[in-house]
Tab-separated table of C-alpha atoms in Angstrom:
chain	number	residue	atom	x	y	z
A	123	MET	CA	-18.181	-17.624	25.672
A	124	LEU	CA	-18.932	-17.092	22.222
A	125	GLU	CA	-16.424	-17.311	19.711
A	126	LYS	CA	-16.315	-14.258	17.840
A	127	ARG	CA	-16.980	-13.190	13.923
A	128	VAL	CA	-14.332	-13.897	11.966
A	129	LEU	CA	-14.461	-10.465	9.949
A	130	TRP	CA	-11.540	-10.718	6.718
A	131	LYS	CA	-10.204	-13.174	5.343
A	132	LEU	CA	-7.450	-14.224	3.448
A	133	ASP	CA	-7.769	-17.506	0.682
A	134	ASN	CA	-4.466	-18.638	-1.170
A	135	VAL	CA	-3.398	-14.944	-1.855
A	136	THR	CA	-0.527	-14.003	-3.792
A	137	LYS	CA	1.421	-11.545	-4.294
A	138	THR	CA	3.987	-10.656	-6.648
A	139	TYR	CA	6.068	-7.817	-7.380
A	140	MET	CA	8.624	-7.378	-10.908
A	141	MET	CA	11.857	-5.838	-9.549
A	142	GLY	CA	13.121	-4.944	-13.471
A	143	GLN	CA	13.175	-8.268	-15.075
A	144	VAL	CA	12.814	-10.183	-11.662
A	145	ARG	CA	9.976	-11.491	-10.118
A	146	VAL	CA	10.060	-11.648	-6.549
A	147	THR	CA	7.142	-13.252	-4.889
A	148	ALA	CA	6.484	-11.151	-1.441
A	149	LEU	CA	3.619	-13.712	-0.549
A	150	HIS	CA	3.237	-17.345	-1.278
A	151	GLU	CA	-0.653	-18.559	-1.098
A	152	THR	CA	-1.494	-17.760	2.269
A	153	SER	CA	-4.388	-18.291	3.672
A	154	MET	CA	-5.353	-16.814	7.464
A	155	GLU	CA	-8.861	-15.647	9.331
A	156	ILE	CA	-8.614	-12.303	11.699
A	157	ARG	CA	-11.850	-12.184	14.527
A	158	GLU	CA	-13.924	-9.379	14.934
A	159	GLY	CA	-12.420	-7.072	18.168
A	160	GLU	CA	-9.069	-9.720	18.449
A	161	LEU	CA	-5.511	-9.001	19.291
A	162	LEU	CA	-3.605	-10.552	16.307
A	163	VAL	CA	0.177	-10.614	16.080
A	164	ILE	CA	2.814	-11.046	13.150
A	165	LEU	CA	6.051	-11.841	13.772
A	166	GLY	CA	9.000	-12.334	11.006
A	167	PRO	CA	12.318	-10.668	10.350
A	168	SER	CA	12.730	-7.973	7.622
A	169	GLY	CA	11.628	-9.970	3.825
A	170	SER	CA	9.453	-12.447	5.492
A	171	GLY	CA	6.173	-10.615	3.808
A	172	LYS	CA	4.291	-9.055	6.559
A	173	THR	CA	4.407	-5.834	5.741
A	174	THR	CA	3.016	-6.944	2.231
A	175	LEU	CA	0.277	-8.851	4.278
A	176	LEU	CA	-0.683	-5.852	6.523
A	177	ASN	CA	-1.019	-3.448	2.680
A	178	LEU	CA	-3.111	-6.140	1.972
A	179	LEU	CA	-5.153	-6.307	4.974
A	180	GLY	CA	-5.505	-2.974	4.870
A	181	GLY	CA	-6.391	-1.958	1.069
A	182	MET	CA	-3.518	-0.531	-0.173
A	183	ASP	CA	-2.268	-3.564	-2.108
A	184	SER	CA	-4.176	-5.604	-3.925
A	185	PRO	CA	-2.964	-9.393	-4.414
A	186	THR	CA	-1.921	-10.907	-7.283
A	187	GLY	CA	-4.086	-14.455	-6.612
A	188	GLY	CA	-6.209	-15.695	-4.035
A	189	HIS	CA	-8.831	-13.815	-2.931
A	190	ILE	CA	-9.385	-11.466	0.079
A	191	PHE	CA	-12.985	-10.571	2.049
A	192	PHE	CA	-13.830	-8.334	4.344
A	193	ASP	CA	-17.383	-9.051	6.439
A	194	GLY	CA	-17.718	-11.865	3.575
A	195	GLU	CA	-17.525	-9.091	0.693
A	196	SER	CA	-14.243	-9.788	-1.755
A	197	LEU	CA	-11.692	-6.951	-1.570
A	198	GLU	CA	-9.526	-7.922	-4.724
A	199	GLY	CA	-12.569	-7.079	-6.804
A	200	ALA	CA	-13.626	-3.801	-5.817
A	201	ASP	CA	-12.984	-0.750	-8.254
A	202	GLU	CA	-11.456	1.843	-6.511
A	203	ARG	CA	-14.352	4.081	-4.337
A	204	ARG	CA	-15.309	1.654	-1.844
A	205	LEU	CA	-11.788	0.634	-2.041
A	206	THR	CA	-11.351	4.501	-0.639
A	207	ALA	CA	-14.048	3.578	1.744
A	208	TYR	CA	-12.669	0.813	3.191
A	209	ARG	CA	-9.284	2.782	3.824
A	210	ARG	CA	-10.796	5.188	5.015
A	211	ASP	CA	-13.720	3.933	6.984
A	212	VAL	CA	-13.084	0.420	8.350
A	213	VAL	CA	-9.103	1.022	9.037
A	214	GLY	CA	-6.422	2.768	10.380
A	215	PHE	CA	-2.581	2.807	10.306
A	216	VAL	CA	0.166	3.029	12.822
A	217	PHE	CA	3.788	3.247	11.383
A	218	GLN	CA	6.997	2.544	13.011
A	219	PHE	CA	8.095	6.236	11.959
A	220	PHE	CA	4.899	8.844	13.078
A	221	ASN	CA	4.328	10.300	9.609
A	222	LEU	CA	2.712	13.253	11.543
A	223	ILE	CA	2.439	16.889	9.957
A	224	PRO	CA	5.468	18.722	11.981
A	225	ASP	CA	3.408	22.076	10.812
A	226	LEU	CA	0.517	21.231	13.094
A	227	THR	CA	0.174	20.483	16.588
A	228	ALA	CA	-0.949	17.092	18.319
A	229	VAL	CA	-4.643	18.078	18.297
A	230	GLU	CA	-4.511	19.064	14.654
A	231	ASN	CA	-2.807	15.900	13.641
A	232	VAL	CA	-5.463	14.178	15.223
A	233	ALA	CA	-8.364	16.360	13.902
A	234	LEU	CA	-7.280	16.015	10.602
A	235	GLY	CA	-7.476	11.873	10.737
A	236	ALA	CA	-11.209	12.449	11.754
A	237	HIS	CA	-11.630	14.936	8.621
A	238	LEU	CA	-11.844	11.324	6.781
A	239	ALA	CA	-14.084	9.350	8.666
A	240	GLN	CA	-17.717	9.277	8.989
A	241	ASN	CA	-18.161	8.024	12.275
A	242	PRO	CA	-15.204	10.259	14.080
A	243	LEU	CA	-14.267	10.266	17.921
A	244	SER	CA	-13.774	13.457	19.499
A	245	PRO	CA	-9.509	14.096	19.127
A	246	GLU	CA	-9.095	15.692	22.280
A	247	SER	CA	-11.127	12.319	23.691
A	248	VAL	CA	-8.685	10.225	22.287
A	249	LEU	CA	-5.224	12.390	23.174
A	250	GLU	CA	-7.045	11.941	26.286
A	251	GLU	CA	-6.434	8.356	26.759
A	252	VAL	CA	-3.787	8.323	24.475
A	253	GLY	CA	-2.653	10.225	27.775
A	254	MET	CA	-2.004	13.203	25.721
A	255	ALA	CA	-4.698	15.673	27.493
A	256	ASP	CA	-1.195	18.036	28.682
A	257	ARG	CA	-0.059	18.418	25.073
A	258	MET	CA	-2.312	18.514	22.944
A	259	ASN	CA	-0.756	21.771	21.221
A	260	HIS	CA	2.606	20.831	20.734
A	261	PHE	CA	4.488	20.645	18.082
A	262	PRO	CA	5.950	17.608	17.012
A	263	SER	CA	9.198	18.665	17.243
A	264	GLN	CA	8.671	19.954	20.441
A	265	MET	CA	7.699	16.016	21.575
A	266	SER	CA	9.625	12.628	22.470
A	267	GLY	CA	9.312	9.872	20.431
A	268	GLY	CA	6.862	8.102	22.350
A	269	GLU	CA	4.997	10.763	22.013
A	270	GLN	CA	4.617	11.085	19.028
A	271	GLN	CA	3.625	7.928	18.613
A	272	ARG	CA	0.962	8.487	21.198
A	273	VAL	CA	-0.498	10.918	19.129
A	274	SER	CA	-0.452	8.562	16.269
A	275	ILE	CA	-1.779	6.442	17.628
A	276	ALA	CA	-5.091	9.045	18.590
A	277	ARG	CA	-4.694	9.582	14.647
A	278	ALA	CA	-5.345	6.069	13.999
A	279	VAL	CA	-8.060	5.996	16.483
A	280	VAL	CA	-9.989	8.983	16.022
A	281	LYS	CA	-10.800	7.603	13.122
A	282	ASN	CA	-13.274	5.121	14.795
A	283	PRO	CA	-11.927	2.232	12.400
A	284	ARG	CA	-13.131	-1.079	13.555
A	285	LEU	CA	-9.280	-2.680	12.082
A	286	LEU	CA	-6.100	-0.933	13.453
A	287	LEU	CA	-2.981	-1.814	11.580
A	288	CYS	CA	0.508	-1.398	13.667
A	289	ASP	CA	3.963	-2.373	11.567
A	290	GLU	CA	7.068	-1.947	13.948
A	291	PRO	CA	4.624	0.616	16.051
A	292	THR	CA	7.733	0.009	18.902
A	293	GLY	CA	10.604	-0.561	16.551
A	294	SER	CA	12.321	3.374	16.773
A	295	LEU	CA	11.586	3.078	20.555
A	296	ASP	CA	13.309	1.658	23.214
A	297	CYS	CA	12.141	-1.354	24.752
A	298	SER	CA	10.358	1.589	28.177
A	299	THR	CA	8.484	3.815	26.136
A	300	GLY	CA	7.573	0.619	23.751
A	301	ARG	CA	5.772	-1.362	26.167
A	302	LEU	CA	4.067	1.491	27.615
A	303	ILE	CA	2.857	1.722	23.633
A	304	LEU	CA	2.205	-2.081	23.226
A	305	GLU	CA	0.067	-1.260	26.568
A	306	LEU	CA	-1.485	1.822	24.535
A	307	LEU	CA	-2.841	-0.628	21.711
A	308	GLU	CA	-3.888	-3.044	23.923
A	309	LYS	CA	-6.167	-0.097	25.811
A	310	VAL	CA	-7.297	0.123	22.192
A	311	ASN	CA	-8.144	-3.340	21.581
A	312	ARG	CA	-9.908	-3.439	25.414
A	313	THR	CA	-11.294	0.223	25.222
A	314	TYR	CA	-13.435	0.793	21.712
A	315	GLY	CA	-13.355	-3.237	20.832
A	316	THR	CA	-11.320	-2.413	17.752
A	317	THR	CA	-9.402	-5.483	16.085
A	318	VAL	CA	-6.155	-4.768	16.404
A	319	VAL	CA	-2.786	-6.457	14.353
A	320	ILE	CA	0.726	-6.158	15.178
A	321	VAL	CA	3.662	-6.413	12.743
A	322	SER	CA	7.000	-7.067	14.059
A	323	HIS	CA	10.588	-8.467	13.913
A	324	ASN	CA	10.469	-8.636	17.737
A	325	SER	CA	9.189	-11.716	19.203
A	326	ALA	CA	9.028	-10.959	22.070
A	327	ILE	CA	5.466	-9.206	21.206
A	328	GLY	CA	4.130	-11.782	20.665
A	329	GLY	CA	3.434	-12.451	24.281
A	330	MET	CA	0.866	-10.152	24.388
A	331	GLY	CA	-1.055	-11.837	21.548
A	332	VAL	CA	-3.842	-14.580	22.303
A	333	ARG	CA	-2.690	-15.463	18.500
A	334	VAL	CA	0.557	-14.862	17.375
A	335	ALA	CA	1.488	-15.388	13.540
A	336	THR	CA	4.937	-16.451	12.503
A	337	MET	CA	6.194	-16.147	9.177
A	338	SER	CA	9.162	-16.668	6.995
A	339	SER	CA	10.100	-16.496	3.162
A	340	GLY	CA	6.295	-15.467	2.894
A	341	ARG	CA	4.439	-17.764	4.645
A	342	ILE	CA	2.602	-18.490	7.535
A	343	ALA	CA	5.276	-20.400	9.223
A	344	ASN	CA	3.164	-21.381	12.706
A	345	TRP	CA	0.299	-20.177	14.510
A	346	VAL	CA	0.790	-20.156	18.214
A	347	THR	CA	-2.256	-19.478	21.112
A	348	HIS	CA	-1.808	-18.334	24.547
A	349	PRO	CA	-5.147	-18.945	26.320
A	350	THR	CA	-3.336	-16.031	28.992
A	351	PRO	CA	-1.811	-13.536	26.814
A	352	VAL	CA	1.479	-11.446	28.474
A	353	PRO	CA	0.282	-8.078	30.076
A	354	PRO	CA	2.557	-5.559	27.963
A	355	GLY	CA	3.783	-4.203	31.057
A	356	GLU	CA	6.010	-7.553	31.562
A	357	ILE	CA	7.650	-7.817	27.465
A	358	GLU	CA	11.139	-7.841	28.040
A	359	TRP	CA	13.342	-7.184	25.627
């Protein structure tokens, strides 16, 4: 089997913030490659740098040092117009706390994501894929946490992104509902060929990734490869 093409590359990337008079380095000279269509899990405790890494990959922040490449082109030197196009057309975000607009129904929240993209999928079709066909006209306040997260995933997927970044997508859910969300993310990866990066403090989730990076103190401490990943429905925590 041919190895998948590397689409994202970080080369000695560092990110430093000023907290008042104190300089804090959230990411230290980090290098990694992400391949087209893979499902990658990044593990680490709070403060390990994993969300900083996610924001850099998504074009939401720029590095203090080093280089970030997408499809062979540098991101850190891009102007705001190009970065906006990258965030709009290439990247989808899934967050821990859903961030749905309360006054919009499920289908309206997803359609909002579709309006931002150049080649969107059908909002109704994506909601059907995530098991929300019978809840399309419900408002967030009428949904459970798991249902809101499904809509959040649909809103990201409807953009037809090449990269889906998931920041603690099960962090506010119970174990049973969390497994359903992980199954859904694995389905998105398999069905659409979307590259999926899941960030979590929960080490059990690492079992579903073919490759798993563990972060500590702003560095990637180690990599693990799973030739046979654990099905998300069998993960326990």
